[in-house]
PDB file of C-alpha atoms in Angstrom:
ATOM      1  CA  MET A   1     226.730  60.558  87.561  1.00 45.00           C
ATOM      2  CA  ASN A   2     225.583  62.066  84.708  1.00 47.00           C
ATOM      3  CA  SER A   3     226.391  66.202  83.982  1.00 49.00           C
ATOM      4  CA  ARG A   4     222.714  66.889  84.954  1.00 49.00           C
ATOM      5  CA  GLN A   5     222.543  64.758  88.063  1.00 51.00           C
ATOM      6  CA  GLU A   6     225.963  66.682  88.985  1.00 52.00           C
ATOM      7  CA  ILE A   7     224.553  70.106  89.054  1.00 61.00           C
ATOM      8  CA  GLY A   8     220.913  69.075  90.707  1.00 67.00           C
ATOM      9  CA  SER A   9     217.911  69.350  90.159  1.00 72.00           C
ATOM     10  CA  THR A  10     217.032  72.638  92.198  1.00 79.00           C
ATOM     11  CA  ARG A  11     220.021  74.541  89.927  1.00 85.00           C
ATOM     12  CA  LEU A  12     218.046  72.788  86.888  1.00 88.00           C
ATOM     13  CA  ASP A  13     215.373  74.067  88.174  1.00 88.00           C
ATOM     14  CA  ASP A  14     216.514  77.752  88.557  1.00 89.00           C
ATOM     15  CA  ALA A  15     217.960  77.379  84.896  1.00 90.00           C
ATOM     16  CA  ALA A  16     214.842  75.961  82.787  1.00 90.00           C
ATOM     17  CA  ARG A  17     212.785  79.166  84.319  1.00 91.00           C
ATOM     18  CA  ALA A  18     215.298  81.869  83.769  1.00 91.00           C
ATOM     19  CA  GLY A  19     215.674  80.118  80.299  1.00 90.00           C
ATOM     20  CA  TRP A  20     211.533  80.647  79.974  1.00 89.00           C
ATOM     21  CA  LEU A  21     211.532  83.663  81.314  1.00 90.00           C
ATOM     22  CA  TYR A  22     214.945  84.706  78.449  1.00 90.00           C
ATOM     23  CA  TYR A  23     214.006  82.532  76.104  1.00 86.00           C
ATOM     24  CA  VAL A  24     209.413  82.441  76.161  1.00 83.00           C
ATOM     25  CA  ALA A  25     209.071  85.447  77.784  1.00 85.00           C
ATOM     26  CA  GLY A  26     210.569  87.680  75.676  1.00 87.00           C
ATOM     27  CA  ASN A  27     212.895  89.284  79.435  1.00 91.00           C
ATOM     28  CA  THR A  28     216.346  90.672  79.568  1.00 93.00           C
ATOM     29  CA  GLN A  29     218.809  89.328  81.685  1.00 92.00           C
ATOM     30  CA  ASP A  30     217.944  92.644  83.940  1.00 94.00           C
ATOM     31  CA  GLN A  31     213.875  91.826  84.324  1.00 94.00           C
ATOM     32  CA  ILE A  32     215.671  88.106  84.655  1.00 93.00           C
ATOM     33  CA  ALA A  33     216.816  89.285  87.755  1.00 93.00           C
ATOM     34  CA  ALA A  34     215.309  91.369  88.888  1.00 91.00           C
ATOM     35  CA  LYS A  35     212.018  88.278  88.628  1.00 91.00           C
ATOM     36  CA  LEU A  36     214.016  86.149  90.547  1.00 90.00           C
ATOM     37  CA  GLY A  37     215.753  88.370  93.065  1.00 88.00           C
ATOM     38  CA  ILE A  38     219.578  87.334  92.026  1.00 92.00           C
ATOM     39  CA  SER A  39     222.400  89.335  90.311  1.00 92.00           C
ATOM     40  CA  ARG A  40     222.140  90.072  86.152  1.00 90.00           C
ATOM     41  CA  GLN A  41     225.758  87.667  86.689  1.00 91.00           C
ATOM     42  CA  THR A  42     223.668  85.326  87.919  1.00 93.00           C
ATOM     43  CA  ALA A  43     220.528  85.627  85.387  1.00 93.00           C
ATOM     44  CA  GLN A  44     223.975  85.798  82.692  1.00 92.00           C
ATOM     45  CA  ARG A  45     224.306  82.142  84.045  1.00 92.00           C
ATOM     46  CA  LEU A  46     222.009  80.294  84.489  1.00 93.00           C
ATOM     47  CA  VAL A  47     220.428  81.376  80.782  1.00 92.00           C
ATOM     48  CA  SER A  48     223.746  80.439  79.916  1.00 90.00           C
ATOM     49  CA  LEU A  49     223.388  76.404  82.016  1.00 91.00           C
ATOM     50  CA  ALA A  50     220.614  76.279  80.479  1.00 89.00           C
ATOM     51  CA  MET A  51     221.704  76.138  77.231  1.00 85.00           C
ATOM     52  CA  SER A  52     225.248  74.308  77.463  1.00 85.00           C
ATOM     53  CA  GLU A  53     222.523  71.649  79.248  1.00 84.00           C
ATOM     54  CA  GLY A  54     220.318  71.323  76.604  1.00 78.00           C
ATOM     55  CA  LEU A  55     217.496  72.066  78.411  1.00 81.00           C
ATOM     56  CA  ILE A  56     216.789  74.911  75.500  1.00 74.00           C
ATOM     57  CA  LYS A  57     215.225  74.088  72.352  1.00 66.00           C
ATOM     58  CA  VAL A  58     212.439  76.214  71.202  1.00 53.00           C
ATOM     59  CA  ARG A  59     210.245  75.564  74.352  1.00 56.00           C
ATOM     60  CA  VAL A  60     212.116  74.692  77.682  1.00 58.00           C
ATOM     61  CA  ASP A  61     212.981  71.371  77.718  1.00 61.00           C
ATOM     62  CA  HIS A  62     213.134  70.687  81.689  1.00 64.00           C
ATOM     63  CA  PRO A  63     209.941  70.082  84.103  1.00 63.00           C
ATOM     64  CA  ILE A  64     209.975  72.531  86.536  1.00 81.00           C
ATOM     65  CA  ALA A  65     209.496  70.589  89.675  1.00 82.00           C
ATOM     66  CA  ASN A  66     206.687  73.109  91.354  1.00 88.00           C
ATOM     67  CA  CYS A  67     205.252  73.389  87.537  1.00 89.00           C
ATOM     68  CA  LEU A  68     204.993  68.975  88.325  1.00 88.00           C
ATOM     69  CA  ASP A  69     203.818  69.176  91.919  1.00 91.00           C
ATOM     70  CA  LEU A  70     201.207  70.938  90.999  1.00 95.00           C
ATOM     71  CA  ALA A  71     199.937  69.221  87.748  1.00 93.00           C
ATOM     72  CA  ALA A  72     199.696  66.295  89.575  1.00 93.00           C
ATOM     73  CA  ARG A  73     197.904  67.926  93.024  1.00 95.00           C
ATOM     74  CA  LEU A  74     195.347  69.133  89.935  1.00 97.00           C
ATOM     75  CA  LYS A  75     195.108  65.974  88.982  1.00 96.00           C
ATOM     76  CA  SER A  76     194.444  64.251  91.810  1.00 96.00           C
ATOM     77  CA  ARG A  77     191.695  66.934  93.187  1.00 96.00           C
ATOM     78  CA  PHE A  78     189.734  67.129  90.055  1.00 97.00           C
ATOM     79  CA  ALA A  79     190.032  63.967  88.252  1.00 96.00           C
ATOM     80  CA  LEU A  80     190.902  65.507  85.217  1.00 97.00           C
ATOM     81  CA  ASP A  81     193.242  63.213  82.718  1.00 96.00           C
ATOM     82  CA  LEU A  82     196.117  65.023  81.640  1.00 96.00           C
ATOM     83  CA  VAL A  83     197.515  68.798  83.504  1.00 96.00           C
ATOM     84  CA  GLU A  84     200.095  70.526  81.967  1.00 94.00           C
ATOM     85  CA  VAL A  85     200.849  73.420  84.469  1.00 95.00           C
ATOM     86  CA  VAL A  86     203.588  75.977  83.143  1.00 92.00           C
ATOM     87  CA  PRO A  87     205.801  78.926  84.597  1.00 90.00           C
ATOM     88  CA  SER A  88     204.227  81.973  85.673  1.00 88.00           C
ATOM     89  CA  ASP A  89     205.971  85.481  84.349  1.00 85.00           C
ATOM     90  CA  PRO A  90     205.606  87.240  87.272  1.00 80.00           C
ATOM     91  CA  THR A  91     204.825  90.320  86.546  1.00 79.00           C
ATOM     92  CA  SER A  92     202.925  89.794  82.900  1.00 78.00           C
ATOM     93  CA  SER A  93     198.628  90.360  82.153  1.00 75.00           C
ATOM     94  CA  SER A  94     199.262  88.444  79.566  1.00 76.00           C
ATOM     95  CA  THR A  95     196.339  84.865  79.071  1.00 74.00           C
ATOM     96  CA  THR A  96     198.119  83.092  76.502  1.00 81.00           C
ATOM     97  CA  ILE A  97     202.007  83.394  77.150  1.00 82.00           C
ATOM     98  CA  GLY A  98     203.641  79.921  77.994  1.00 88.00           C
ATOM     99  CA  ILE A  99     199.966  77.694  78.311  1.00 91.00           C
ATOM    100  CA  ALA A 100     199.942  78.560  74.275  1.00 91.00           C
ATOM    101  CA  GLU A 101     203.625  77.438  73.199  1.00 90.00           C
ATOM    102  CA  ALA A 102     202.673  74.384  75.634  1.00 92.00           C
ATOM    103  CA  ALA A 103     199.473  73.667  73.905  1.00 93.00           C
ATOM    104  CA  ALA A 104     201.158  74.287  70.476  1.00 92.00           C
ATOM    105  CA  ALA A 105     203.320  71.038  71.440  1.00 90.00           C
ATOM    106  CA  GLU A 106     200.479  68.907  72.794  1.00 92.00           C
ATOM    107  CA  ILE A 107     198.993  69.743  69.791  1.00 94.00           C
ATOM    108  CA  GLU A 108     201.501  68.900  67.758  1.00 92.00           C
ATOM    109  CA  ARG A 109     202.257  65.920  69.291  1.00 90.00           C
ATOM    110  CA  ARG A 110     198.982  64.412  68.632  1.00 93.00           C
ATOM    111  CA  LEU A 111     199.533  65.454  64.928  1.00 93.00           C
ATOM    112  CA  ARG A 112     202.332  63.547  64.485  1.00 90.00           C
ATOM    113  CA  SER A 113     200.597  60.076  65.240  1.00 89.00           C
ATOM    114  CA  GLU A 114     200.421  57.748  62.030  1.00 91.00           C
ATOM    115  CA  ALA A 115     197.036  56.757  63.296  1.00 94.00           C
ATOM    116  CA  PRO A 116     194.763  58.832  62.350  1.00 95.00           C
ATOM    117  CA  ILE A 117     192.412  60.834  64.503  1.00 95.00           C
ATOM    118  CA  VAL A 118     189.655  63.433  64.821  1.00 96.00           C
ATOM    119  CA  MET A 119     191.008  66.520  66.993  1.00 96.00           C
ATOM    120  CA  ALA A 120     187.836  68.653  67.624  1.00 96.00           C
ATOM    121  CA  ILE A 121     188.952  72.552  68.359  1.00 95.00           C
ATOM    122  CA  GLY A 122     187.009  75.658  69.719  1.00 93.00           C
ATOM    123  CA  THR A 123     188.417  79.200  68.927  1.00 87.00           C
ATOM    124  CA  GLY A 124     189.710  82.183  70.966  1.00 85.00           C
ATOM    125  CA  ARG A 125     192.444  83.816  71.687  1.00 87.00           C
ATOM    126  CA  THR A 126     194.787  81.591  73.951  1.00 89.00           C
ATOM    127  CA  LEU A 127     194.013  78.801  70.647  1.00 91.00           C
ATOM    128  CA  LYS A 128     194.825  81.013  68.357  1.00 90.00           C
ATOM    129  CA  ALA A 129     198.516  81.714  69.429  1.00 90.00           C
ATOM    130  CA  ALA A 130     199.098  77.997  70.147  1.00 91.00           C
ATOM    131  CA  ILE A 131     197.698  77.205  66.237  1.00 91.00           C
ATOM    132  CA  GLU A 132     200.673  80.366  65.211  1.00 88.00           C
ATOM    133  CA  GLN A 133     202.982  78.262  67.403  1.00 86.00           C
ATOM    134  CA  LEU A 134     202.668  75.307  64.841  1.00 88.00           C
ATOM    135  CA  PRO A 135     205.228  74.430  62.293  1.00 86.00           C
ATOM    136  CA  PRO A 136     204.217  73.005  58.838  1.00 88.00           C
ATOM    137  CA  MET A 137     202.985  69.653  58.965  1.00 89.00           C
ATOM    138  CA  GLU A 138     201.766  66.907  56.446  1.00 92.00           C
ATOM    139  CA  CYS A 139     199.293  64.261  58.488  1.00 91.00           C
ATOM    140  CA  PRO A 140     196.230  63.629  55.788  1.00 92.00           C
ATOM    141  CA  GLN A 141     195.670  60.536  58.163  1.00 94.00           C
ATOM    142  CA  HIS A 142     194.071  62.834  60.793  1.00 95.00           C
ATOM    143  CA  LYS A 143     190.948  65.203  60.326  1.00 95.00           C
ATOM    144  CA  VAL A 144     190.363  68.378  62.066  1.00 95.00           C
ATOM    145  CA  VAL A 145     187.138  69.504  62.691  1.00 95.00           C
ATOM    146  CA  SER A 146     185.271  73.241  64.247  1.00 93.00           C
ATOM    147  CA  LEU A 147     183.403  72.849  67.452  1.00 93.00           C
ATOM    148  CA  THR A 148     181.954  76.487  67.041  1.00 90.00           C
ATOM    149  CA  GLY A 149     180.651  78.607  63.530  1.00 85.00           C
ATOM    150  CA  ASN A 150     183.467  80.620  61.414  1.00 80.00           C
ATOM    151  CA  ILE A 151     180.815  83.599  61.068  1.00 75.00           C
ATOM    152  CA  SER A 152     180.767  87.045  62.657  1.00 73.00           C
ATOM    153  CA  PRO A 153     176.944  88.815  63.090  1.00 72.00           C
ATOM    154  CA  ASP A 154     178.540  91.392  60.539  1.00 72.00           C
ATOM    155  CA  GLY A 155     178.641  88.231  58.024  1.00 67.00           C
ATOM    156  CA  SER A 156     182.603  88.566  58.286  1.00 68.00           C
ATOM    157  CA  ALA A 157     185.135  85.560  58.635  1.00 64.00           C
ATOM    158  CA  ALA A 158     184.578  85.437  62.556  1.00 66.00           C
ATOM    159  CA  PHE A 159     188.997  86.283  63.657  1.00 67.00           C
ATOM    160  CA  TYR A 160     189.820  84.615  66.329  1.00 71.00           C
ATOM    161  CA  ASN A 161     187.915  80.720  64.715  1.00 73.00           C
ATOM    162  CA  VAL A 162     191.119  78.696  63.986  1.00 83.00           C
ATOM    163  CA  ILE A 163     190.305  76.047  61.812  1.00 85.00           C
ATOM    164  CA  PHE A 164     191.799  78.740  58.612  1.00 82.00           C
ATOM    165  CA  THR A 165     193.931  79.545  60.285  1.00 84.00           C
ATOM    166  CA  MET A 166     194.981  75.272  61.453  1.00 86.00           C
ATOM    167  CA  ALA A 167     194.144  74.574  57.799  1.00 84.00           C
ATOM    168  CA  ASP A 168     197.381  76.896  55.991  1.00 82.00           C
ATOM    169  CA  ARG A 169     199.828  75.313  58.800  1.00 86.00           C
ATOM    170  CA  VAL A 170     198.970  71.679  58.936  1.00 89.00           C
ATOM    171  CA  LYS A 171     197.785  69.300  55.898  1.00 90.00           C
ATOM    172  CA  ALA A 172     195.256  67.848  57.342  1.00 90.00           C
ATOM    173  CA  ARG A 173     191.600  67.542  56.386  1.00 91.00           C
ATOM    174  CA  SER A 174     189.629  70.289  57.642  1.00 91.00           C
ATOM    175  CA  PHE A 175     185.880  70.669  58.611  1.00 92.00           C
ATOM    176  CA  PRO A 176     184.438  74.153  59.354  1.00 89.00           C
ATOM    177  CA  MET A 177     181.242  75.088  60.328  1.00 88.00           C
ATOM    178  CA  PRO A 178     179.966  77.395  57.904  1.00 87.00           C
ATOM    179  CA  LEU A 179     177.605  78.940  61.478  1.00 88.00           C
ATOM    180  CA  PRO A 180     177.181  82.267  62.277  1.00 88.00           C
ATOM    181  CA  VAL A 181     178.445  81.550  66.555  1.00 88.00           C
ATOM    182  CA  ILE A 182     175.446  82.333  67.637  1.00 90.00           C
ATOM    183  CA  ALA A 183     171.726  82.455  65.585  1.00 91.00           C
ATOM    184  CA  SER A 184     169.138  85.342  65.700  1.00 89.00           C
ATOM    185  CA  SER A 185     166.368  83.330  67.158  1.00 93.00           C
ATOM    186  CA  PRO A 186     166.591  79.283  68.705  1.00 94.00           C
ATOM    187  CA  GLU A 187     164.198  78.907  65.540  1.00 95.00           C
ATOM    188  CA  GLU A 188     167.479  79.836  62.850  1.00 93.00           C
ATOM    189  CA  ARG A 189     169.533  78.082  65.237  1.00 93.00           C
ATOM    190  CA  GLU A 190     167.317  74.972  64.951  1.00 94.00           C
ATOM    191  CA  MET A 191     166.845  74.923  60.823  1.00 94.00           C
ATOM    192  CA  LEU A 192     170.778  75.706  60.214  1.00 93.00           C
ATOM    193  CA  LEU A 193     171.979  73.246  62.789  1.00 93.00           C
ATOM    194  CA  ASN A 194     169.370  70.603  60.246  1.00 92.00           C
ATOM    195  CA  GLN A 195     171.354  71.131  57.262  1.00 91.00           C
ATOM    196  CA  PRO A 196     172.454  67.925  55.326  1.00 91.00           C
ATOM    197  CA  MET A 197     175.508  69.575  55.141  1.00 89.00           C
ATOM    198  CA  ILE A 198     175.942  70.733  59.087  1.00 92.00           C
ATOM    199  CA  GLN A 199     175.176  67.605  60.350  1.00 92.00           C
ATOM    200  CA  PRO A 200     177.861  64.631  59.263  1.00 92.00           C
ATOM    201  CA  THR A 201     180.327  67.616  60.925  1.00 93.00           C
ATOM    202  CA  LEU A 202     178.075  67.583  64.433  1.00 94.00           C
ATOM    203  CA  ALA A 203     178.665  64.365  64.012  1.00 94.00           C
ATOM    204  CA  LEU A 204     182.155  64.165  62.989  1.00 95.00           C
ATOM    205  CA  ALA A 205     182.708  66.872  66.356  1.00 94.00           C
ATOM    206  CA  ALA A 206     181.117  64.087  68.470  1.00 95.00           C
ATOM    207  CA  GLU A 207     183.695  61.593  67.416  1.00 95.00           C
ATOM    208  CA  ALA A 208     187.002  63.590  68.253  1.00 96.00           C
ATOM    209  CA  ASP A 209     189.473  61.870  70.376  1.00 96.00           C
ATOM    210  CA  VAL A 210     191.190  64.931  71.280  1.00 97.00           C
ATOM    211  CA  THR A 211     189.309  68.860  72.015  1.00 97.00           C
ATOM    212  CA  PHE A 212     191.508  72.069  72.319  1.00 97.00           C
ATOM    213  CA  ILE A 213     189.038  74.271  73.867  1.00 95.00           C
ATOM    214  CA  GLY A 214     189.505  78.050  75.665  1.00 94.00           C
ATOM    215  CA  ILE A 215     187.270  78.821  78.328  1.00 95.00           C
ATOM    216  CA  GLY A 216     185.637  82.421  78.341  1.00 94.00           C
ATOM    217  CA  ASP A 217     185.234  84.847  80.870  1.00 94.00           C
ATOM    218  CA  LEU A 218     182.004  87.205  81.116  1.00 94.00           C
ATOM    219  CA  GLY A 219     183.823  90.110  82.847  1.00 92.00           C
ATOM    220  CA  PRO A 220     182.902  93.816  80.966  1.00 92.00           C
ATOM    221  CA  LYS A 221     185.052  92.852  78.864  1.00 90.00           C
ATOM    222  CA  ALA A 222     183.910  89.224  77.877  1.00 92.00           C
ATOM    223  CA  PRO A 223     185.120  87.585  74.395  1.00 90.00           C
ATOM    224  CA  LEU A 224     182.248  87.069  73.450  1.00 88.00           C
ATOM    225  CA  TYR A 225     180.764  90.593  73.746  1.00 90.00           C
ATOM    226  CA  GLU A 226     184.030  92.460  72.293  1.00 87.00           C
ATOM    227  CA  ASP A 227     184.190  90.200  69.575  1.00 85.00           C
ATOM    228  CA  GLY A 228     180.557  91.736  68.765  1.00 86.00           C
ATOM    229  CA  PHE A 229     178.685  88.721  69.265  1.00 88.00           C
ATOM    230  CA  ILE A 230     176.064  89.556  71.873  1.00 89.00           C
ATOM    231  CA  SER A 231     175.623  92.420  73.134  1.00 91.00           C
ATOM    232  CA  GLU A 232     175.485  95.099  75.836  1.00 94.00           C
ATOM    233  CA  SER A 233     172.165  94.153  77.640  1.00 95.00           C
ATOM    234  CA  GLU A 234     172.905  90.280  76.459  1.00 95.00           C
ATOM    235  CA  LEU A 235     175.770  90.359  78.124  1.00 95.00           C
ATOM    236  CA  LYS A 236     174.350  92.022  81.536  1.00 96.00           C
ATOM    237  CA  ALA A 237     170.950  89.793  81.302  1.00 96.00           C
ATOM    238  CA  LEU A 238     173.324  86.872  81.321  1.00 96.00           C
ATOM    239  CA  GLN A 239     175.760  87.980  84.264  1.00 96.00           C
ATOM    240  CA  LYS A 240     172.178  88.343  86.407  1.00 96.00           C
ATOM    241  CA  ALA A 241     171.203  85.066  85.498  1.00 96.00           C
ATOM    242  CA  GLY A 242     174.451  83.953  87.450  1.00 96.00           C
ATOM    243  CA  GLY A 243     176.884  83.160  84.276  1.00 96.00           C
ATOM    244  CA  ILE A 244     180.780  83.572  84.723  1.00 96.00           C
ATOM    245  CA  ALA A 245     182.117  82.214  81.626  1.00 97.00           C
ATOM    246  CA  GLU A 246     181.494  80.499  78.321  1.00 96.00           C
ATOM    247  CA  ILE A 247     183.125  77.378  76.334  1.00 95.00           C
ATOM    248  CA  VAL A 248     182.629  77.997  72.526  1.00 93.00           C
ATOM    249  CA  GLY A 249     180.044  80.592  72.960  1.00 93.00           C
ATOM    250  CA  TRP A 250     177.930  78.415  75.798  1.00 94.00           C
ATOM    251  CA  VAL A 251     177.630  80.136  78.606  1.00 96.00           C
ATOM    252  CA  PHE A 252     177.434  78.970  82.948  1.00 97.00           C
ATOM    253  CA  ASP A 253     177.128  79.393  86.119  1.00 96.00           C
ATOM    254  CA  ARG A 254     179.720  79.042  89.102  1.00 96.00           C
ATOM    255  CA  GLU A 255     179.021  75.788  89.949  1.00 96.00           C
ATOM    256  CA  GLY A 256     179.472  75.053  85.717  1.00 96.00           C
ATOM    257  CA  ARG A 257     175.811  75.060  84.651  1.00 96.00           C
ATOM    258  CA  MET A 258     174.360  75.863  81.412  1.00 95.00           C
ATOM    259  CA  ILE A 259     172.370  78.646  81.346  1.00 95.00           C
ATOM    260  CA  GLU A 260     168.897  78.566  80.702  1.00 93.00           C
ATOM    261  CA  GLY A 261     167.481  80.547  77.416  1.00 88.00           C
ATOM    262  CA  ILE A 262     169.032  84.090  76.647  1.00 93.00           C
ATOM    263  CA  THR A 263     172.060  83.273  74.063  1.00 93.00           C
ATOM    264  CA  ASN A 264     172.290  79.753  75.084  1.00 95.00           C
ATOM    265  CA  ASP A 265     169.096  78.685  72.708  1.00 93.00           C
ATOM    266  CA  ARG A 266     170.760  79.984  70.227  1.00 94.00           C
ATOM    267  CA  VAL A 267     174.798  79.380  70.392  1.00 94.00           C
ATOM    268  CA  SER A 268     175.318  76.876  66.722  1.00 92.00           C
ATOM    269  CA  SER A 269     178.378  75.425  68.573  1.00 92.00           C
ATOM    270  CA  ALA A 270     178.603  71.401  68.062  1.00 92.00           C
ATOM    271  CA  ALA A 271     177.971  69.848  71.916  1.00 91.00           C
ATOM    272  CA  LEU A 272     181.219  69.472  73.583  1.00 91.00           C
ATOM    273  CA  PRO A 273     182.451  65.735  72.958  1.00 92.00           C
ATOM    274  CA  SER A 274     182.242  63.555  75.715  1.00 91.00           C
ATOM    275  CA  ARG A 275     184.394  64.000  78.729  1.00 92.00           C
ATOM    276  CA  GLU A 276     184.010  59.873  79.250  1.00 92.00           C
ATOM    277  CA  LYS A 277     185.205  58.656  75.617  1.00 91.00           C
ATOM    278  CA  SER A 278     187.704  61.789  75.001  1.00 94.00           C
ATOM    279  CA  LEU A 279     190.552  64.028  76.126  1.00 96.00           C
ATOM    280  CA  VAL A 280     188.660  67.764  75.994  1.00 97.00           C
ATOM    281  CA  ILE A 281     191.448  70.152  77.199  1.00 97.00           C
ATOM    282  CA  ALA A 282     191.222  73.993  78.449  1.00 97.00           C
ATOM    283  CA  LEU A 283     193.356  76.462  78.224  1.00 97.00           C
ATOM    284  CA  ALA A 284     193.717  78.616  80.623  1.00 95.00           C
ATOM    285  CA  MET A 285     194.641  80.865  83.287  1.00 94.00           C
ATOM    286  CA  GLY A 286     194.600  84.017  84.570  1.00 92.00           C
ATOM    287  CA  GLU A 287     192.467  85.723  87.749  1.00 92.00           C
ATOM    288  CA  ARG A 288     190.024  86.601  85.135  1.00 93.00           C
ATOM    289  CA  LYS A 289     189.504  83.318  84.514  1.00 94.00           C
ATOM    290  CA  LEU A 290     189.377  81.585  87.327  1.00 96.00           C
ATOM    291  CA  PRO A 291     185.863  81.113  88.132  1.00 96.00           C
ATOM    292  CA  GLY A 292     185.188  80.219  84.899  1.00 97.00           C
ATOM    293  CA  ILE A 293     188.341  77.236  85.162  1.00 97.00           C
ATOM    294  CA  LEU A 294     187.352  76.083  88.896  1.00 97.00           C
ATOM    295  CA  ALA A 295     183.593  75.213  87.735  1.00 97.00           C
ATOM    296  CA  ALA A 296     184.747  73.720  84.692  1.00 97.00           C
ATOM    297  CA  VAL A 297     187.200  71.447  86.364  1.00 97.00           C
ATOM    298  CA  ASN A 298     184.287  70.832  89.178  1.00 96.00           C
ATOM    299  CA  ARG A 299     181.499  70.077  86.833  1.00 95.00           C
ATOM    300  CA  ARG A 300     183.880  68.345  84.339  1.00 96.00           C
ATOM    301  CA  LEU A 301     182.875  70.172  81.503  1.00 96.00           C
ATOM    302  CA  VAL A 302     187.343  69.162  80.596  1.00 97.00           C
ATOM    303  CA  ASN A 303     188.533  66.722  81.470  1.00 96.00           C
ATOM    304  CA  GLY A 304     191.869  67.824  80.808  1.00 97.00           C
ATOM    305  CA  LEU A 305     193.724  71.639  81.134  1.00 98.00           C
ATOM    306  CA  ILE A 306     196.767  73.657  80.394  1.00 97.00           C
ATOM    307  CA  THR A 307     197.465  76.324  82.877  1.00 96.00           C
ATOM    308  CA  ASP A 308     200.644  78.248  84.192  1.00 94.00           C
ATOM    309  CA  GLU A 309     201.274  78.139  88.352  1.00 93.00           C
ATOM    310  CA  ARG A 310     199.642  81.123  89.582  1.00 93.00           C
ATOM    311  CA  THR A 311     196.310  79.991  88.122  1.00 95.00           C
ATOM    312  CA  ALA A 312     197.609  76.434  89.475  1.00 96.00           C
ATOM    313  CA  THR A 313     197.594  77.589  93.139  1.00 96.00           C
ATOM    314  CA  ALA A 314     194.647  79.698  92.551  1.00 96.00           C
ATOM    315  CA  LEU A 315     192.769  76.535  91.804  1.00 97.00           C
ATOM    316  CA  LEU A 316     194.015  74.805  94.888  1.00 95.00           C
ATOM    317  CA  GLY A 317     193.317  77.105  97.305  1.00 90.00           C
ATOM    318  CA  GLY A 318     196.640  78.955  98.121  1.00 55.00           C
TER     319      GLY A 318
END
């Protein structure tokens, strides 16, 4: 019997959870003790156990039982092709901690493949946090293509467009979309998308083997609004039309149906790649994003999900 079997899976679960809170979420041992309902001495021993058993490298290297169970149930309930559930920090309001690290690990795994792939990427805070976790990599056999435009309304580079951050870390062929995120009119959008230099990028995006995207909520602090891509009146019009969330600028309702008109007829993003022929993975967690995540998995706007325990539990109805 090996040492991990002797210690027991429940004890290792606790050690992995304590290790995650300490090394990933940045909690002190006193905070871990309070969050897990244990003494400081026990928290210290669990963190030490996580290290001595090799559960901690840069990321937690032990699958926590509850996370595995939630992932399996989500995969079955929503017919998803890939699900990863990470621990939740009970007191954190972050929408990136944990899933950014897990997404980085998945992106890195794909990029380490010797066989050439096309990877499409969206935009947003969570995806940017994930890309920033990547180590420097040399993989010239791959192509990385942006699904979204990278120009803000004022002409500056869109801050959360991650194609350039990716290009800094990963030496692969990168294909940005040199367009505004949202055009000024449907006619301008059509004209821009029909440009000869844009057509190959759109075609490449449609051929993506794997895609990583974020889901933005459409509440009062909607990223599309806060980042200046839509006006307050446009946000209210989208909300009135039933919009609850967006993926690479495309706004959809609680049923996962795209909103007609308003800003959707001006979005210059590429269409989401086929979920029947490829993997489209959403990185999303948190109460504000919950309706959008639920709509996206129900409507199969995505067929993969990286999320946290609390969000996974809520998606499963309790």
